[in-house]
Each structure stands twice: as structure tokens, then as C-alpha cells.
């Protein structure tokens, strides 16, 4: 039996703009995670069970391109293993799907690690990251690579597409409340809608992206010099720019307003948008009060997480 797990993630600043070469900041969320366990069985082939989503299939019957099939095939190829058989792969995850918490990346990364363990082989984190990025393309079309990077390294990251990863040094820990609208939304769709808008209106969208990039760089400085309590207005400003990009939603806006009224220092949607999760920066002693207000306003789940 071989087991591996990977955390969820949230984007603090810079989603969407990061697809266009701007920087973004993301952090792991260890309160949610994907777990993969590989057991030997007496059958030929590879059985994949994910009871949480009522999925139970044989590897061979998965339609191509399938994210799980591609992850297995690419991992075996990098490990220089011709084939695998007589195994059952169990996938369990409490990361809501299509909600901005990196569920796809976490499942891929836990699966890659579990396969390497099962085969008694080693992979560098760089190899894991590259493999997970290939699968992200199936999930998201043209991903920046931020989700697989933050989940692979399980550390706060300052990320620019196609550039070496930079770990973000959090000088003074801070607290975030995450609120789920309960509406799943496809990142593939929101990213491709932004692409269409950008093509129609390159100047306006180019300006929005670079303003977001500027906010992200300011946020990085505040986090690295111990002034994280000043990130609130930057979150508010980033949210406004995402609204202009049309990737927020009524439900996200409502939760963002609710968090601010309940005492958050700032709030914004997080991830692909149009649904999924929002985040709010809070003083630790206000976390429960903000989480409670979000639930009363319709959040289906809240998570309080400390960024450190
Ligand atoms: C998704 O978590 C973040 C987006 O910026 C897409 C990407 O970076 O691939 C919306």
C-alpha cells in the first residue's frame, strides 16, 4: 500500500492577470487535501475509485484526454516504467471541485507521488510540478501553472508564468477566512471568456492586467516586510479590477461585502471566479465573527487559515 496527499490552495492576488505574464501570489490551504492510496489487487489492469464523486473505472476505459489517465501515463513515462497492472488507486478529496481551491492540482500531485512511491522511484519536485502542469492543461486549457506550483511546493509562492518559482517569505503570519459561494464554476470557461474579451479590447484588458500586477508586487513587499495587516485595501482594489474583468458574480460580491461589513480588513474573490470561493483578510480575533457572517449570508463552507 502506498499513500500520498496534497493540500488545496488559494490565490491571494493576481488571478487571471497571471495567465498574461503578470505576477500572482498563492498559498497552500492545509485544512483541505486530496489523498491517494494505491493497493495491489489480483486483477489485471488499473482500477481507479473515487467514491466521493461516485467514480469507479478501469484505466483503459477512460476517454482520452482524461486528466487521471494522462497523469498516470505521463508519470509512468517519466519514471521509465512501461506498464502498471494489478493495482487499485483510491482517490479521496475534501477539496470542493471547481471552486478555486486547486482540487485538480491536488489530486494530480497526490497521484504522482503515490505512483512514484508504489514503484519505489524518486521524483524531484520540479518533475512533479511539470507532470502536474501537463494535467492542468486538460483541466484548464491554458493554465498559468500557478495552481500546480503552489500545491507541489506546498509553500506560499510569488509566481510568474514560465519563470523559476520564488517562495514568498511571510515575515509576519496573517489570517484569511475563505468563504464558498457553493456555486461551482469552470476555470476553463472564465479563462477563455477573459481571452475573448482581451482579444476584443486589448488595451483595456492589458491595463487591467498590469494594474493587478502592480497590486501583487505591492502586496508581496508588504508580506515580506511584515506589514501584512495593510493588505486589506489591496484586496478590495484587486476585487474591483476582477469585477471589471467580469469574472466576479453576484454571490461572490455579496460575500465580499458581507466580510467587509463584519470587520474584515479587505476581501476579494479568489481563483477563476464566477462562483467558487472568496477570501477575506482578518485580524485573528475577528476570524470567527467574519466566518459566521459569511455563513449567515449563504456561504456553504468557511475555512480559517493562517498564512505563514
Ligand atoms: C486559477 O486558480 C487561476 C487563474 O489565474 C488561471 C490560471 O492561472 O491558470 C484564473
Short mmCIF file of C-alpha atoms and ligand atoms in Angstrom, two decimals:
data_model
loop_
_atom_site.label_atom_id
_atom_site.label_comp_id
_atom_site.label_asym_id
_atom_site.label_seq_id
_atom_site.Cartn_x
_atom_site.Cartn_y
_atom_site.Cartn_z
CA UNK A 1 0.00 0.00 0.00
CA UNK A 2 1.38 3.45 -0.95
CA UNK A 3 -0.16 6.69 0.22
CA UNK A 4 0.37 10.36 -0.62
CA UNK A 5 -1.55 13.57 -0.10
CA UNK A 6 -1.51 17.17 -1.32
CA UNK A 7 -3.08 20.37 0.07
CA UNK A 8 -5.55 22.78 -1.52
CA UNK A 9 -4.55 26.35 -2.41
CA UNK A 10 -5.90 29.87 -2.68
CA UNK A 11 -4.75 32.75 -4.79
CA UNK A 12 -4.18 35.88 -2.68
CA UNK A 13 -3.57 38.29 -5.58
CA UNK A 14 -3.21 38.22 -9.34
CA UNK A 15 -5.56 35.54 -10.74
CA UNK A 16 -6.32 35.86 -14.46
CA UNK A 17 -3.65 38.55 -14.94
CA UNK A 18 -1.12 35.78 -14.21
CA UNK A 19 -2.19 33.99 -17.41
CA UNK A 20 -0.88 37.10 -19.26
CA UNK A 21 2.55 37.20 -17.65
CA UNK A 22 1.74 39.28 -14.55
CA UNK A 23 2.86 38.06 -11.09
CA UNK A 24 0.47 36.38 -8.65
CA UNK A 25 0.65 35.24 -5.02
CA UNK A 26 -0.77 31.92 -3.87
CA UNK A 27 -0.65 29.94 -0.64
CA UNK A 28 -1.41 26.33 0.31
CA UNK A 29 -4.53 25.57 2.33
CA UNK A 30 -3.76 22.60 4.54
CA UNK A 31 -7.26 22.36 6.04
CA UNK A 32 -8.37 20.64 2.83
CA UNK A 33 -6.49 17.97 0.89
CA UNK A 34 -6.51 15.16 -1.64
CA UNK A 35 -5.37 11.67 -0.57
CA UNK A 36 -4.37 8.87 -2.90
CA UNK A 37 -3.77 5.27 -1.85
CA UNK A 38 -2.54 2.54 -4.18
CA UNK A 39 -3.24 -1.10 -3.26
CA UNK A 40 -2.21 -4.26 -5.06
CA UNK A 41 -5.11 -6.39 -6.31
CA UNK A 42 -5.38 -9.70 -8.11
CA UNK A 43 -6.93 -8.28 -11.32
CA UNK A 44 -5.06 -7.26 -14.40
CA UNK A 45 -5.07 -3.53 -15.19
CA UNK A 46 -5.54 -0.41 -13.12
CA UNK A 47 -8.79 0.28 -11.26
CA UNK A 48 -9.49 3.85 -10.16
CA UNK A 49 -12.01 4.52 -7.39
CA UNK A 50 -13.06 7.99 -6.26
CA UNK A 51 -16.10 7.29 -4.06
CA UNK A 52 -16.63 10.99 -3.26
CA UNK A 53 -17.62 11.67 -6.86
CA UNK A 54 -19.05 8.18 -7.49
CA UNK A 55 -16.27 7.37 -9.91
CA UNK A 56 -15.08 3.81 -10.42
CA UNK A 57 -13.43 2.97 -13.74
CA UNK A 58 -10.71 0.96 -15.36
CA UNK A 59 -7.77 2.99 -16.63
CA UNK A 60 -8.20 1.52 -20.13
CA UNK A 61 -11.84 2.60 -20.42
CA UNK A 62 -11.16 6.28 -19.69
CA UNK A 63 -11.88 8.55 -22.66
CA UNK A 64 -8.86 10.49 -23.89
CA UNK A 65 -7.80 13.09 -22.90
CA UNK A 66 -8.69 12.22 -19.31
CA UNK A 67 -6.84 14.05 -16.50
CA UNK A 68 -6.35 10.91 -14.36
CA UNK A 69 -5.36 8.73 -17.31
CA UNK A 70 -2.93 11.39 -18.58
CA UNK A 71 -1.40 11.80 -15.10
CA UNK A 72 -0.82 8.05 -14.78
CA UNK A 73 0.53 7.67 -18.33
CA UNK A 74 2.88 10.67 -18.13
CA UNK A 75 4.14 9.70 -14.66
CA UNK A 76 4.93 6.14 -15.77
CA UNK A 77 6.76 7.55 -18.77
CA UNK A 78 8.92 9.91 -16.65
CA UNK A 79 9.60 7.03 -14.22
CA UNK A 80 10.59 4.87 -17.22
CA UNK A 81 8.07 2.19 -16.32
CA UNK A 82 6.43 0.50 -19.32
CA UNK A 83 3.18 -0.53 -17.68
CA UNK A 84 1.43 -0.93 -14.39
CA UNK A 85 -1.18 -3.55 -13.52
CA UNK A 86 -2.83 -5.29 -10.63
CA UNK A 87 -3.48 -2.08 -8.67
CA UNK A 88 -6.43 -0.17 -7.32
CA UNK A 89 -5.98 3.59 -6.97
CA UNK A 90 -8.24 5.13 -4.33
CA UNK A 91 -8.73 8.89 -4.55
CA UNK A 92 -10.33 10.82 -1.71
CA UNK A 93 -10.54 14.59 -1.54
CA UNK A 94 -12.38 17.08 0.63
CA UNK A 95 -11.46 19.96 -1.70
CA UNK A 96 -14.61 21.18 -3.43
CA UNK A 97 -14.37 20.76 -7.22
CA UNK A 98 -14.40 23.87 -9.46
CA UNK A 99 -14.24 26.25 -6.53
CA UNK A 100 -10.82 27.92 -6.83
CA UNK A 101 -9.18 25.73 -4.17
CA UNK A 102 -6.96 23.76 -6.55
CA UNK A 103 -8.74 20.41 -6.34
CA UNK A 104 -7.49 19.23 -9.76
CA UNK A 105 -3.86 20.07 -8.99
CA UNK A 106 -4.03 18.44 -5.54
CA UNK A 107 -5.44 15.17 -6.94
CA UNK A 108 -2.80 15.08 -9.72
CA UNK A 109 0.07 15.78 -7.31
CA UNK A 110 -1.06 13.24 -4.70
CA UNK A 111 -1.46 10.68 -7.51
CA UNK A 112 2.02 11.39 -8.96
CA UNK A 113 3.65 10.99 -5.52
CA UNK A 114 1.68 7.82 -4.76
CA UNK A 115 2.67 6.25 -8.10
CA UNK A 116 6.36 7.05 -7.53
CA UNK A 117 6.16 5.56 -4.01
CA UNK A 118 4.37 2.45 -5.24
CA UNK A 119 7.06 1.92 -7.87
CA UNK A 120 9.82 2.70 -5.35
CA UNK A 121 11.13 5.52 -7.53
CA UNK A 122 12.09 9.11 -6.77
CA UNK A 123 10.86 12.26 -8.49
CA UNK A 124 12.16 15.77 -7.88
CA UNK A 125 9.58 18.44 -7.02
CA UNK A 126 10.40 20.02 -10.35
CA UNK A 127 9.43 16.80 -12.14
CA UNK A 128 6.22 16.55 -10.10
CA UNK A 129 5.40 20.17 -10.96
CA UNK A 130 5.99 19.63 -14.68
CA UNK A 131 3.85 16.47 -14.70
CA UNK A 132 1.03 18.20 -12.84
CA UNK A 133 1.18 21.15 -15.25
CA UNK A 134 0.54 18.78 -18.18
CA UNK A 135 -2.65 17.59 -16.46
CA UNK A 136 -3.67 21.17 -15.61
CA UNK A 137 -3.77 21.85 -19.35
CA UNK A 138 -6.50 19.21 -19.67
CA UNK A 139 -8.47 20.75 -16.80
CA UNK A 140 -7.97 24.42 -17.63
CA UNK A 141 -6.94 24.79 -21.29
CA UNK A 142 -4.20 27.41 -20.95
CA UNK A 143 -3.25 27.49 -17.26
CA UNK A 144 -0.54 29.79 -15.98
CA UNK A 145 0.87 26.95 -13.86
CA UNK A 146 0.30 28.69 -10.53
CA UNK A 147 -2.04 26.03 -9.10
CA UNK A 148 0.32 23.08 -9.70
CA UNK A 149 3.30 25.16 -8.47
CA UNK A 150 1.84 26.22 -5.09
CA UNK A 151 0.44 22.73 -4.45
CA UNK A 152 3.68 20.95 -5.47
CA UNK A 153 5.88 23.12 -3.24
CA UNK A 154 3.20 23.38 -0.50
CA UNK A 155 4.54 26.84 0.36
CA UNK A 156 3.49 30.45 -0.32
CA UNK A 157 4.70 31.43 -3.79
CA UNK A 158 5.33 34.54 -5.85
CA UNK A 159 4.66 33.24 -9.32
CA UNK A 160 5.30 34.50 -12.84
CA UNK A 161 4.41 32.18 -15.72
CA UNK A 162 7.39 30.32 -17.22
CA UNK A 163 9.82 31.76 -14.66
CA UNK A 164 11.63 29.91 -11.86
CA UNK A 165 9.49 29.54 -8.75
CA UNK A 166 10.06 32.02 -5.91
CA UNK A 167 8.99 31.08 -2.40
CA UNK A 168 7.29 34.03 -0.69
CA UNK A 169 8.81 34.87 2.67
CA UNK A 170 5.97 35.65 5.06
CA UNK A 171 7.57 37.94 7.62
CA UNK A 172 4.52 38.12 9.91
CA UNK A 173 1.79 35.41 9.72
CA UNK A 174 -1.70 36.59 8.84
CA UNK A 175 -5.20 35.14 8.90
CA UNK A 176 -7.56 34.61 5.99
CA UNK A 177 -11.19 33.50 6.04
CA UNK A 178 -12.25 31.57 2.94
CA UNK A 179 -15.95 31.54 2.03
CA UNK A 180 -17.51 29.19 -0.52
CA UNK A 181 -20.46 30.52 -2.55
CA UNK A 182 -21.48 26.90 -3.11
CA UNK A 183 -21.64 27.54 -6.85
CA UNK A 184 -19.04 25.53 -8.77
CA UNK A 185 -17.67 27.39 -11.80
CA UNK A 186 -15.38 26.29 -14.59
CA UNK A 187 -11.95 27.96 -14.63
CA UNK A 188 -11.58 26.84 -18.23
CA UNK A 189 -14.66 28.91 -19.12
CA UNK A 190 -13.75 32.03 -17.17
CA UNK A 191 -10.18 31.97 -18.52
CA UNK A 192 -11.41 31.56 -22.08
CA UNK A 193 -14.02 34.33 -21.65
CA UNK A 194 -11.28 36.67 -20.45
CA UNK A 195 -9.24 35.69 -23.50
CA UNK A 196 -12.13 36.62 -25.83
CA UNK A 197 -12.58 39.98 -24.04
CA UNK A 198 -8.85 40.64 -24.16
CA UNK A 199 -8.84 39.99 -27.91
CA UNK A 200 -11.77 42.37 -28.41
CA UNK A 201 -10.34 45.04 -26.18
CA UNK A 202 -6.59 44.52 -25.77
CA UNK A 203 -5.84 47.99 -24.39
CA UNK A 204 -8.47 47.95 -21.64
CA UNK A 205 -7.68 44.39 -20.59
CA UNK A 206 -3.93 44.99 -20.85
CA UNK A 207 -4.35 47.93 -18.43
CA UNK A 208 -6.45 45.82 -16.03
CA UNK A 209 -3.79 43.08 -16.05
CA UNK A 210 -0.91 45.46 -15.38
CA UNK A 211 -2.83 47.25 -12.58
CA UNK A 212 -3.36 43.84 -10.96
CA UNK A 213 0.34 43.05 -11.44
CA UNK A 214 1.19 46.31 -9.64
CA UNK A 215 -1.10 45.40 -6.73
CA UNK A 216 0.51 41.96 -6.50
CA UNK A 217 4.01 43.43 -6.32
CA UNK A 218 2.94 45.88 -3.61
CA UNK A 219 1.31 43.01 -1.69
CA UNK A 220 4.49 40.98 -1.93
CA UNK A 221 6.51 43.84 -0.40
CA UNK A 222 4.02 44.23 2.47
CA UNK A 223 4.07 40.48 3.20
CA UNK A 224 7.85 40.31 3.08
CA UNK A 225 8.42 43.37 5.25
CA UNK A 226 5.96 42.37 7.99
CA UNK A 227 3.07 44.71 7.11
CA UNK A 228 0.51 42.07 6.13
CA UNK A 229 -2.24 43.85 8.11
CA UNK A 230 -2.11 46.53 5.37
CA UNK A 231 -3.10 44.09 2.59
CA UNK A 232 -6.86 44.74 3.00
CA UNK A 233 -7.24 47.76 0.68
CA UNK A 234 -5.15 45.95 -1.95
CA UNK A 235 -7.58 43.02 -1.81
CA UNK A 236 -10.51 45.42 -2.23
CA UNK A 237 -8.79 47.05 -5.21
CA UNK A 238 -7.93 43.68 -6.81
CA UNK A 239 -11.56 42.59 -6.42
CA UNK A 240 -12.79 45.74 -8.17
CA UNK A 241 -10.48 45.05 -11.14
CA UNK A 242 -11.72 41.44 -11.33
CA UNK A 243 -15.29 42.77 -11.35
CA UNK A 244 -14.33 44.98 -14.31
CA UNK A 245 -12.99 41.83 -15.96
CA UNK A 246 -16.49 40.30 -15.45
CA UNK A 247 -15.19 37.28 -13.56
CA UNK A 248 -16.92 38.01 -10.24
CA UNK A 249 -20.57 37.09 -9.60
CA UNK A 250 -23.49 38.37 -7.51
CA UNK A 251 -22.82 35.67 -4.90
CA UNK A 252 -19.08 36.45 -4.72
CA UNK A 253 -19.78 40.19 -4.45
CA UNK A 254 -22.32 39.56 -1.67
CA UNK A 255 -19.86 37.50 0.38
CA UNK A 256 -17.09 40.06 -0.20
CA UNK A 257 -19.40 42.88 1.05
CA UNK A 258 -20.55 40.78 3.99
CA UNK A 259 -16.97 40.06 5.07
CA UNK A 260 -16.06 43.75 4.98
CA UNK A 261 -19.16 44.74 6.96
CA UNK A 262 -18.39 42.00 9.52
CA UNK A 263 -14.98 43.52 10.23
CA UNK A 264 -12.61 42.08 7.60
CA UNK A 265 -9.70 44.34 6.64
CA UNK A 266 -10.34 43.62 2.94
CA UNK A 267 -11.83 40.92 0.73
CA UNK A 268 -11.85 39.60 -2.83
CA UNK A 269 -12.89 36.67 -4.97
CA UNK A 270 -10.17 34.05 -5.41
CA UNK A 271 -9.34 31.82 -8.38
CA UNK A 272 -11.22 31.56 -11.67
CA UNK A 273 -14.32 33.31 -10.29
CA UNK A 274 -17.97 33.37 -11.47
CA UNK A 275 -18.57 31.19 -8.40
CA UNK A 276 -16.32 29.22 -6.09
CA UNK A 277 -14.55 30.90 -3.19
CA UNK A 278 -13.76 34.36 -1.88
CA UNK A 279 -11.18 35.33 0.74
CA UNK A 280 -11.08 37.95 3.48
CA UNK A 281 -8.12 39.26 5.45
CA UNK A 282 -8.98 39.42 9.16
CA UNK A 283 -7.42 40.14 12.49
CA UNK A 284 -7.21 36.68 14.13
CA UNK A 285 -9.69 37.65 16.86
CA UNK A 286 -12.29 38.62 14.22
CA UNK A 287 -11.98 35.37 12.19
CA UNK A 288 -14.92 33.55 13.77
CA UNK A 289 -17.16 36.61 13.58
CA UNK A 290 -16.43 37.04 9.85
CA UNK A 291 -16.84 33.30 9.16
CA UNK A 292 -20.21 33.32 10.97
CA UNK A 293 -21.40 36.37 8.98
CA UNK A 294 -20.38 34.63 5.72
CA UNK A 295 -22.38 31.53 6.69
CA UNK A 296 -25.42 33.65 7.53
CA UNK A 297 -25.07 35.32 4.11
CA UNK A 298 -25.17 31.92 2.36
CA UNK A 299 -21.59 30.60 2.32
CA UNK A 300 -21.82 26.80 2.18
CA UNK A 301 -18.43 26.37 3.86
CA UNK A 302 -15.86 28.58 5.54
CA UNK A 303 -12.23 27.87 6.35
CA UNK A 304 -10.00 29.95 8.60
CA UNK A 305 -6.37 29.61 7.59
CA UNK A 306 -3.14 31.18 8.85
CA UNK A 307 -0.64 32.15 6.19
CA UNK A 308 2.92 31.67 7.44
C1 LIG B 1 -6.89 29.61 -11.27
O1 LIG B 1 -6.64 29.13 -9.97
C2 LIG B 1 -6.15 30.89 -11.52
C3 LIG B 1 -6.34 31.53 -12.91
O2 LIG B 1 -5.48 32.66 -12.92
C4 LIG B 1 -5.99 30.58 -14.02
C5 LIG B 1 -4.50 30.26 -14.09
O3 LIG B 1 -3.68 30.98 -13.57
O4 LIG B 1 -4.20 29.24 -14.74
C6 LIG B 1 -7.76 32.02 -13.08
#
